[in-house]
Tab-separated table of C-alpha atoms and ligand atoms in Angstrom:
chain	number	residue	atom	x	y	z
A	595	MET	CA	-43.631	-71.805	37.180
A	596	SER	CA	-41.467	-69.029	35.804
A	597	ARG	CA	-41.675	-67.906	32.197
A	598	PRO	CA	-40.116	-70.715	30.160
A	599	ILE	CA	-37.432	-68.745	28.307
A	600	GLN	CA	-33.778	-69.562	28.960
A	601	ALA	CA	-30.318	-68.965	27.500
A	602	LEU	CA	-28.252	-72.080	27.976
A	603	ILE	CA	-24.443	-71.831	27.797
A	604	HIS	CA	-22.650	-74.992	26.666
A	605	LEU	CA	-19.271	-75.266	28.365
A	606	ASP	CA	-18.162	-78.163	26.206
A	607	ALA	CA	-18.820	-76.224	23.054
A	608	LEU	CA	-16.778	-73.285	24.346
A	609	ALA	CA	-13.849	-75.558	25.225
A	610	HIS	CA	-14.165	-77.372	21.905
A	611	ASN	CA	-14.193	-74.119	19.913
A	612	LEU	CA	-11.109	-72.922	21.783
A	613	ARG	CA	-9.348	-76.130	20.733
A	614	ILE	CA	-10.290	-75.409	17.109
A	615	ALA	CA	-8.636	-71.994	17.446
A	616	GLN	CA	-5.542	-73.588	18.992
A	617	ASP	CA	-5.367	-76.237	16.266
A	618	SER	CA	-5.840	-73.648	13.519
A	619	ALA	CA	-2.996	-71.468	14.803
A	620	PRO	CA	-0.698	-74.100	16.325
A	621	ASP	CA	2.337	-71.829	16.690
A	622	ALA	CA	0.474	-68.920	18.215
A	623	GLN	CA	-0.621	-68.018	21.683
A	624	VAL	CA	-4.409	-67.983	21.633
A	625	TYR	CA	-6.151	-65.200	23.509
A	626	ALA	CA	-9.870	-65.588	24.176
A	627	VAL	CA	-11.706	-62.357	23.405
A	628	VAL	CA	-14.341	-61.899	26.115
A	629	LYS	CA	-15.372	-58.288	25.528
A	630	ALA	CA	-19.028	-57.327	25.952
A	631	ASN	CA	-19.367	-59.801	28.816
A	632	ALA	CA	-18.043	-62.628	26.662
A	633	TYR	CA	-20.197	-61.721	23.652
A	634	GLY	CA	-23.256	-61.868	25.881
A	635	HIS	CA	-22.451	-65.283	27.376
A	636	GLY	CA	-21.201	-63.986	30.734
A	637	ILE	CA	-17.526	-63.861	31.693
A	638	ALA	CA	-18.081	-65.817	34.895
A	639	ARG	CA	-19.924	-68.529	32.946
A	640	VAL	CA	-17.349	-68.990	30.180
A	641	TYR	CA	-14.256	-68.673	32.364
A	642	GLU	CA	-14.084	-72.362	33.278
A	643	ALA	CA	-14.056	-73.367	29.593
A	644	PHE	CA	-11.440	-70.797	28.576
A	645	LYS	CA	-8.919	-71.447	31.347
A	646	HIS	CA	-6.598	-73.113	28.838
A	647	ALA	CA	-6.332	-69.995	26.709
A	648	ASP	CA	-2.984	-68.175	26.805
A	649	GLY	CA	-4.639	-64.876	27.658
A	650	PHE	CA	-7.849	-62.894	27.578
A	651	ALA	CA	-8.729	-59.757	25.633
A	652	LEU	CA	-11.506	-57.285	26.416
A	653	LEU	CA	-11.884	-53.558	26.789
A	654	ASP	CA	-13.661	-52.818	30.031
A	655	ILE	CA	-11.472	-52.536	33.132
A	656	ALA	CA	-14.350	-53.741	35.321
A	657	GLU	CA	-14.453	-56.948	33.251
A	658	ALA	CA	-10.681	-57.314	33.576
A	659	LYS	CA	-10.980	-57.051	37.350
A	660	GLN	CA	-13.722	-59.666	37.236
A	661	LEU	CA	-11.296	-62.071	35.523
A	662	ARG	CA	-8.712	-61.414	38.227
A	663	ALA	CA	-11.358	-62.085	40.874
A	664	LEU	CA	-12.136	-65.398	39.165
A	665	GLY	CA	-8.492	-66.338	39.649
A	666	TRP	CA	-6.958	-65.631	36.236
A	667	GLN	CA	-3.277	-64.800	36.632
A	668	GLY	CA	-2.176	-64.737	32.993
A	669	ASP	CA	-2.250	-61.884	30.541
A	670	ILE	CA	-5.287	-59.655	30.016
A	671	LEU	CA	-5.214	-57.267	27.056
A	672	LEU	CA	-7.328	-54.100	26.948
A	673	LEU	CA	-8.204	-53.814	23.250
A	674	GLU	CA	-9.217	-50.140	23.283
A	675	GLY	CA	-6.395	-49.169	25.608
A	676	LEU	CA	-6.541	-46.393	28.153
A	677	PHE	CA	-9.499	-44.047	28.363
A	678	SER	CA	-7.760	-41.762	30.861
A	679	VAL	CA	-4.502	-41.450	32.768
A	680	GLN	CA	-6.206	-42.943	35.849
A	681	ASP	CA	-6.611	-46.254	34.032
A	682	LEU	CA	-2.849	-46.712	34.360
A	683	LEU	CA	-3.251	-47.229	38.093
A	684	ASP	CA	-5.457	-50.247	37.408
A	685	CYS	CA	-3.143	-51.529	34.669
A	686	HIS	CA	-0.254	-51.303	37.118
A	687	GLN	CA	-2.105	-52.823	40.053
A	688	PHE	CA	-3.926	-55.597	38.154
A	689	LYS	CA	-1.116	-56.255	35.649
A	690	LEU	CA	-3.225	-55.490	32.586
A	691	SER	CA	-1.695	-55.148	29.134
A	692	PHE	CA	-3.202	-52.458	26.950
A	693	THR	CA	-3.054	-51.069	23.445
A	694	VAL	CA	-1.629	-47.652	22.723
A	695	HIS	CA	-3.225	-46.150	19.643
A	696	SER	CA	-2.886	-42.390	20.094
A	697	ILE	CA	-0.301	-39.849	21.222
A	698	HIS	CA	-2.563	-38.836	24.095
A	699	GLN	CA	-2.006	-42.228	25.614
A	700	ILE	CA	1.765	-41.848	25.317
A	701	GLU	CA	1.460	-38.528	27.122
A	702	TRP	CA	-0.487	-40.268	29.919
A	703	LEU	CA	2.290	-42.843	30.186
A	704	ARG	CA	4.848	-40.053	30.608
A	705	GLN	CA	2.764	-38.468	33.350
A	706	PHE	CA	2.323	-41.803	35.051
A	707	GLN	CA	6.034	-42.582	34.914
A	708	TYR	CA	6.676	-39.416	36.865
A	709	SER	CA	4.643	-40.693	39.847
A	710	TYR	CA	5.230	-44.441	39.437
A	711	PRO	CA	8.748	-44.867	38.052
A	712	GLN	CA	8.862	-48.456	39.330
A	713	ALA	CA	5.825	-49.602	37.251
A	714	LYS	CA	6.344	-52.333	34.633
A	715	LEU	CA	3.815	-52.104	31.831
A	716	ASN	CA	3.083	-54.293	28.847
A	717	VAL	CA	2.070	-52.285	25.766
A	718	PHE	CA	0.571	-53.334	22.428
A	719	VAL	CA	1.137	-50.616	19.841
A	720	LYS	CA	-1.675	-50.480	17.337
A	721	MET	CA	-1.220	-49.582	13.709
A	722	ASN	CA	-3.991	-48.276	11.490
A	723	SER	CA	-3.529	-50.324	8.355
A	724	GLY	CA	-6.742	-49.385	6.608
A	725	MET	CA	-9.711	-49.913	8.916
A	726	ASN	CA	-9.417	-46.248	9.946
A	727	ARG	CA	-10.826	-46.869	13.382
A	728	LEU	CA	-8.039	-46.897	15.983
A	729	GLY	CA	-4.280	-46.802	15.539
A	730	PHE	CA	-1.303	-44.884	14.221
A	731	MET	CA	-0.715	-44.361	10.523
A	732	PRO	CA	2.627	-45.828	9.408
A	733	GLU	CA	4.869	-42.794	9.983
A	734	ALA	CA	3.269	-41.931	13.302
A	735	TYR	CA	3.565	-45.584	14.252
A	736	ARG	CA	7.354	-45.526	13.907
A	737	ARG	CA	7.572	-42.381	16.026
A	738	ALA	CA	5.242	-43.801	18.661
A	739	TRP	CA	7.260	-46.999	18.868
A	740	LEU	CA	10.514	-45.067	19.378
A	741	GLU	CA	8.925	-42.872	22.043
A	742	LEU	CA	7.533	-45.872	23.896
A	743	GLU	CA	10.916	-47.579	23.780
A	744	GLN	CA	12.319	-44.596	25.674
A	745	LEU	CA	9.926	-44.981	28.595
A	746	ASP	CA	11.383	-46.976	31.488
A	747	ILE	CA	7.989	-48.125	32.734
A	748	VAL	CA	7.310	-49.869	29.410
A	749	GLN	CA	8.619	-53.353	29.972
A	750	GLN	CA	7.402	-55.129	26.822
A	751	LEU	CA	6.235	-53.861	23.426
A	752	THR	CA	4.119	-55.869	20.971
A	753	HIS	CA	3.050	-54.897	17.461
A	754	MET	CA	-0.675	-54.985	16.777
A	755	MET	CA	-3.061	-54.456	13.874
A	756	HIS	CA	-6.646	-55.414	13.114
A	757	PHE	CA	-7.991	-56.418	9.694
A	758	SER	CA	-11.036	-54.764	8.203
A	759	ASP	CA	-11.673	-57.620	5.722
A	760	ALA	CA	-10.397	-60.883	7.140
A	761	ASP	CA	-13.846	-62.364	6.449
A	762	GLY	CA	-13.874	-61.124	2.844
A	763	GLU	CA	-13.683	-63.303	-0.219
A	764	ARG	CA	-10.309	-62.116	-1.407
A	765	PHE	CA	-6.830	-62.456	-0.049
A	766	ASP	CA	-4.993	-60.215	-2.462
A	767	ALA	CA	-3.371	-56.845	-2.932
A	768	SER	CA	-6.634	-54.953	-2.443
A	769	GLY	CA	-7.591	-56.540	0.825
A	770	ILE	CA	-5.995	-58.210	3.766
A	771	GLN	CA	-2.721	-58.983	2.037
A	772	TYR	CA	-2.194	-55.280	1.416
A	773	GLN	CA	-2.890	-54.419	5.051
A	774	TYR	CA	-0.593	-57.154	6.261
A	775	GLU	CA	2.274	-56.180	3.962
A	776	LEU	CA	2.012	-52.547	4.937
A	777	PHE	CA	2.213	-53.611	8.570
A	778	GLN	CA	5.234	-55.824	7.870
A	779	GLN	CA	7.050	-52.953	6.176
A	780	VAL	CA	6.470	-50.631	9.078
A	781	ILE	CA	7.473	-53.038	11.820
A	782	GLN	CA	10.476	-54.660	10.165
A	783	ASP	CA	12.944	-52.309	11.859
A	784	PHE	CA	11.566	-53.100	15.306
A	785	PRO	CA	11.820	-56.819	16.079
A	786	ALA	CA	9.128	-57.754	18.609
A	787	PRO	CA	6.174	-60.128	18.941
A	788	LEU	CA	3.128	-59.248	16.907
A	789	THR	CA	-0.611	-59.865	16.913
A	790	VAL	CA	-2.813	-59.520	13.848
A	791	SER	CA	-5.387	-62.302	13.624
A	792	ASN	CA	-9.046	-62.304	14.665
A	793	SER	CA	-11.311	-65.353	14.188
A	794	ALA	CA	-11.671	-64.951	10.436
A	795	ALA	CA	-7.909	-64.639	9.947
A	796	ILE	CA	-7.254	-67.601	12.277
A	797	LEU	CA	-9.586	-69.896	10.365
A	798	ARG	CA	-8.821	-68.674	6.854
A	799	HIS	CA	-5.262	-67.349	6.745
A	800	SER	CA	-3.163	-68.874	9.514
A	801	GLU	CA	-0.698	-70.296	6.998
A	802	ALA	CA	-0.165	-66.974	5.243
A	803	LEU	CA	0.075	-64.688	8.260
A	804	ARG	CA	2.479	-64.457	11.140
A	805	SER	CA	0.603	-63.665	14.326
A	806	ASP	CA	2.458	-64.667	17.495
A	807	ILE	CA	-0.685	-63.974	19.463
A	808	VAL	CA	-4.104	-64.540	17.891
A	809	ARG	CA	-7.259	-62.898	19.207
A	810	SER	CA	-10.119	-65.336	18.799
A	811	GLY	CA	-13.570	-63.984	19.482
A	812	ILE	CA	-16.684	-64.951	17.583
A	813	MET	CA	-15.502	-68.449	16.637
A	814	LEU	CA	-15.277	-69.396	20.313
A	815	TYR	CA	-18.992	-68.794	20.667
A	816	GLY	CA	-20.015	-70.956	17.720
A	817	SER	CA	-20.665	-68.452	14.965
A	818	SER	CA	-18.841	-68.536	11.652
A	819	PRO	CA	-16.902	-65.312	11.027
A	820	ASP	CA	-17.393	-65.574	7.269
A	821	TYR	CA	-20.927	-66.943	7.032
A	822	PRO	CA	-22.436	-67.673	4.502
A	823	LEU	CA	-19.154	-68.469	2.742
A	824	HIS	CA	-18.536	-71.001	5.506
A	825	THR	CA	-20.910	-72.384	8.120
A	826	ILE	CA	-20.052	-73.480	11.648
A	827	GLN	CA	-20.192	-77.060	10.364
A	828	ASP	CA	-17.501	-76.201	7.793
A	829	TRP	CA	-15.276	-74.882	10.575
A	830	LYS	CA	-16.319	-77.676	12.991
A	831	LEU	CA	-17.545	-75.161	15.543
A	832	LEU	CA	-20.360	-75.836	18.012
A	833	PRO	CA	-23.021	-73.387	19.221
A	834	ALA	CA	-22.133	-72.104	22.674
A	835	MET	CA	-25.487	-70.518	23.439
A	836	SER	CA	-28.979	-71.921	22.975
A	837	LEU	CA	-31.865	-69.510	23.330
A	838	ARG	CA	-34.853	-71.669	24.174
A	839	SER	CA	-38.451	-71.091	25.104
A	840	GLU	CA	-41.775	-72.884	24.840
A	841	ILE	CA	-45.095	-72.623	23.099
A	842	ILE	CA	-47.560	-71.008	25.508
A	843	GLY	CA	-50.549	-70.734	23.162
A	844	ILE	CA	-51.919	-72.362	20.003
A	845	GLN	CA	-54.208	-70.758	17.413
A	846	SER	CA	-55.976	-72.360	14.469
A	847	LEU	CA	-56.387	-70.048	11.498
A	848	VAL	CA	-58.449	-70.266	8.352
A	849	GLN	CA	-57.435	-68.664	5.095
A	850	GLY	CA	-57.435	-64.850	5.273
A	851	GLN	CA	-56.857	-64.503	9.018
A	852	SER	CA	-53.897	-62.477	10.199
A	853	VAL	CA	-51.212	-62.843	12.854
A	854	GLY	CA	-49.714	-60.246	15.177
A	855	TYR	CA	-49.463	-56.458	15.284
A	856	GLY	CA	-50.113	-54.731	12.013
A	857	SER	CA	-51.608	-57.930	10.551
A	858	ARG	CA	-48.402	-58.364	8.641
A	859	PHE	CA	-48.942	-62.047	8.037
A	860	ILE	CA	-52.136	-63.347	6.395
A	861	ALA	CA	-52.819	-67.094	6.302
A	862	ASP	CA	-53.176	-68.348	2.727
A	863	ARG	CA	-54.695	-71.644	3.909
A	864	ARG	CA	-55.704	-73.387	7.142
A	865	MET	CA	-52.855	-73.065	9.583
A	866	ARG	CA	-51.886	-73.958	13.088
A	867	ILE	CA	-49.600	-71.508	14.818
A	868	GLY	CA	-47.735	-71.589	18.117
A	869	ILE	CA	-47.273	-68.526	20.312
A	870	VAL	CA	-43.826	-68.503	21.904
A	871	ALA	CA	-42.707	-66.790	25.114
A	872	CYS	CA	-39.930	-64.758	23.499
A	873	GLY	CA	-39.992	-61.247	22.116
A	874	TYR	CA	-37.820	-58.256	21.456
A	875	ALA	CA	-37.649	-57.464	25.172
A	876	ASP	CA	-35.715	-60.727	25.457
A	877	GLY	CA	-33.284	-59.651	22.752
A	878	TYR	CA	-34.848	-61.405	19.789
A	879	GLN	CA	-34.758	-58.905	16.935
A	880	ARG	CA	-38.062	-57.164	16.191
A	881	ILE	CA	-36.826	-56.779	12.634
A	882	SER	CA	-36.682	-60.569	12.100
A	883	PRO	CA	-39.130	-61.219	9.276
A	884	THR	CA	-41.615	-63.968	8.473
A	885	GLY	CA	-39.537	-66.946	7.404
A	886	THR	CA	-36.768	-66.581	9.993
A	887	PRO	CA	-35.887	-70.169	10.968
A	888	VAL	CA	-36.979	-71.625	14.347
A	889	LEU	CA	-36.960	-75.168	15.782
A	890	VAL	CA	-40.084	-76.602	17.439
A	891	ASN	CA	-39.452	-79.923	19.174
A	892	GLY	CA	-36.291	-80.054	17.087
A	893	VAL	CA	-38.200	-79.629	13.801
A	894	ARG	CA	-37.308	-76.694	11.627
A	895	THR	CA	-40.065	-74.196	10.894
A	896	ARG	CA	-40.475	-70.438	10.525
A	897	LEU	CA	-41.363	-67.300	12.372
A	898	ILE	CA	-44.516	-65.607	11.136
A	899	GLY	CA	-45.800	-62.047	11.568
A	900	ARG	CA	-44.280	-59.287	13.632
A	901	VAL	CA	-42.242	-60.053	16.716
A	902	SER	CA	-43.854	-58.354	19.714
A	903	MET	CA	-42.292	-57.354	23.018
A	904	ASP	CA	-42.911	-60.613	24.858
A	905	MET	CA	-44.104	-63.067	22.227
A	906	LEU	CA	-43.665	-64.247	18.697
A	907	ALA	CA	-45.581	-66.668	16.465
A	908	VAL	CA	-44.319	-69.754	14.654
A	909	ASP	CA	-45.862	-71.952	12.008
A	910	VAL	CA	-46.609	-75.426	13.381
A	911	THR	CA	-49.071	-76.480	10.669
A	912	GLU	CA	-46.834	-79.390	9.677
A	913	ILE	CA	-45.673	-80.259	13.210
A	914	ALA	CA	-48.571	-82.310	14.566
A	915	HIS	CA	-46.931	-83.033	17.920
A	916	ALA	CA	-46.352	-79.333	18.648
A	917	ASP	CA	-48.480	-78.139	21.545
A	918	ILE	CA	-48.415	-75.994	24.628
A	919	GLY	CA	-45.148	-76.753	26.410
A	920	SER	CA	-43.293	-77.789	23.246
A	921	GLU	CA	-39.686	-76.679	23.177
A	922	VAL	CA	-38.833	-73.807	20.841
A	923	VAL	CA	-35.212	-73.069	19.920
A	924	LEU	CA	-34.622	-69.551	18.655
A	925	TRP	CA	-30.948	-70.421	18.016
A	926	GLY	CA	-28.508	-73.058	19.193
A	927	ASN	CA	-29.183	-76.677	20.154
A	928	SER	CA	-32.508	-78.311	20.815
A	929	SER	CA	-32.588	-80.831	23.655
A	930	CYS	CA	-33.078	-83.639	21.100
A	931	GLY	CA	-29.843	-82.649	19.339
A	932	ALA	CA	-31.034	-80.644	16.308
A	933	VAL	CA	-28.992	-77.503	15.659
A	934	LEU	CA	-30.078	-74.074	14.444
A	935	PRO	CA	-26.886	-72.046	13.861
A	936	ILE	CA	-27.198	-68.469	15.094
A	937	ASP	CA	-25.763	-67.359	11.741
A	938	GLU	CA	-28.886	-68.485	9.896
A	939	VAL	CA	-31.159	-66.510	12.212
A	940	ALA	CA	-28.852	-63.499	11.934
A	941	GLN	CA	-28.779	-63.606	8.165
A	942	ALA	CA	-32.573	-63.783	7.918
A	943	SER	CA	-32.671	-60.740	10.207
A	944	GLY	CA	-30.121	-58.715	8.248
A	945	THR	CA	-27.455	-58.858	10.940
A	946	VAL	CA	-24.621	-61.044	12.242
A	947	GLY	CA	-24.370	-63.645	14.995
A	948	TYR	CA	-22.278	-61.201	17.052
A	949	GLU	CA	-25.213	-58.847	17.454
A	950	LEU	CA	-27.773	-61.511	18.343
A	951	MET	CA	-25.654	-63.077	21.073
A	952	CYS	CA	-24.834	-59.694	22.593
A	953	ALA	CA	-28.464	-58.607	22.547
A	954	VAL	CA	-30.018	-61.161	24.940
A	955	THR	CA	-31.479	-59.013	27.697
A	956	GLN	CA	-31.279	-58.973	31.486
A	957	ARG	CA	-34.658	-60.575	32.019
A	958	VAL	CA	-33.647	-63.827	30.312
A	959	PRO	CA	-32.402	-66.348	32.892
A	960	PHE	CA	-29.094	-67.967	31.970
A	961	ALA	CA	-28.085	-71.523	32.805
A	962	VAL	CA	-24.849	-73.390	32.238
A	963	GLN	CA	-24.778	-76.841	30.739
A	964	PRO	CA	-21.824	-78.653	32.247
A	965	ALA	CA	-19.405	-80.563	30.060
A	966	SER	CA	-20.407	-84.217	29.751
A	967	ALA	CA	-24.165	-83.902	29.209
A	968	HIS	CA	-23.639	-81.743	26.144
A	969	MET	CA	-21.031	-84.064	24.638
A	970	LYS	CA	-23.554	-86.902	24.710
A	971	ASN	CA	-26.079	-84.688	22.945
A	972	THR	CA	-23.773	-83.707	20.129
A	973	ALA	CA	-22.412	-87.220	19.737
A	974	ALA	CA	-25.900	-88.317	18.785
A	975	GLU	CA	-26.128	-85.720	16.045
A	976	GLY	CA	-23.986	-87.393	13.450
A	977	PRO	CA	-22.131	-84.917	11.274
A	978	MET	CA	-20.686	-82.945	14.172
A	979	GLU	CA	-19.533	-86.063	15.924
A	980	GLN	CA	-15.934	-86.135	14.703
A	981	SER	CA	-15.375	-82.536	15.677
A	982	ALA	CA	-16.746	-83.081	19.169
B	1455	PLP	C1	-13.372	-57.964	18.857
B	1455	PLP	C2	-11.964	-57.980	18.454
B	1455	PLP	C3	-11.344	-59.181	18.087
B	1455	PLP	C4	-12.101	-60.492	17.954
B	1455	PLP	O1	-12.750	-60.489	16.710
B	1455	PLP	P1	-13.632	-61.749	16.248
B	1455	PLP	O2	-14.064	-61.401	14.871
B	1455	PLP	O3	-14.780	-61.816	17.201
B	1455	PLP	O4	-12.745	-62.924	16.343
B	1455	PLP	C5	-9.995	-59.158	17.800
B	1455	PLP	N1	-9.292	-58.008	17.863
B	1455	PLP	C6	-9.855	-56.823	18.180
B	1455	PLP	C7	-9.029	-55.589	18.211
B	1455	PLP	C8	-11.211	-56.767	18.488
B	1455	PLP	O5	-11.775	-55.600	18.805
């Protein structure tokens, strides 16, 4: 038998989470953000569940071509825009929309227009409203917009900005309201569609913000964008990935014995521990400390000692039925229906759900759980029932 680790992708959960985005922003077009190979889930795996999105957003042209090969004919937005003038050939040929966030990119468009005057391109102009990552500052934004309007190959222009604090506690003049109002001031002279909202803004501020297109990412995968302020249960989201393995060894310890490299954990009483086939070479964080939550046969317990490359240890002292072959859920759903939100594991490890789901490595086999089986599982869980 092969090593028992597996990442299971739940198609129903993905489709359900997309509906939550659509319901939260009922007047908007909802784009599914599938950058980084769909946040580690695999574009080809999630595609079926996201077919009812109004568009896709990502940043790698190879991934955009993959979506076209899967049959997607709607809009695809390149969030980081063009990396070189050559990218315009692909945008033209594969009908990809892209952001323009620097004058270099406008220069590339001019060059391209010279050779391909018949091209029809769809451009999202990105304003820097305070994140200071990509985009034009307000004055430069106005100039860029006017220059782009002059280019015949630019068929459609859309305003775009990205919040730095949509997950923050405050919606006031110092945070996202300020960024939004600045954006409104700059764009008011140029009527056009606009896109501002990411997952946090969709869930928290849809009433207060106009965003004709919303860009939903993390929420689609079942992680709360503003955890711990809100959990996935609060937002009625379902985990889209379950990282599961099994216990492959059991050790009985007496008081004073240690566990793992560096003897970082010392038993303070008699203990029974399970050794799990999952380590940092599978993408589980080495930095995750003793106490990080884990499910064994659906029962919540804790990681103990240092995570090694291929294994980690869990406390099964209180889980009498735990034995070799018992199911271990590192995050996501157990097969009996218990849920360990990825956000809890991320918080214990000092990171965010985004990073954990993107970090699962090549050697972990992925499987896809088709729609109906998963719905039965979650229906048995109780609190999540209404949202499923
Ligand atoms: C990644 C990304 C998003 C999606 O953000 P989430 O927090 O995952 O919803 C939206 N817009 C831009 C520009 C992004 O880079």
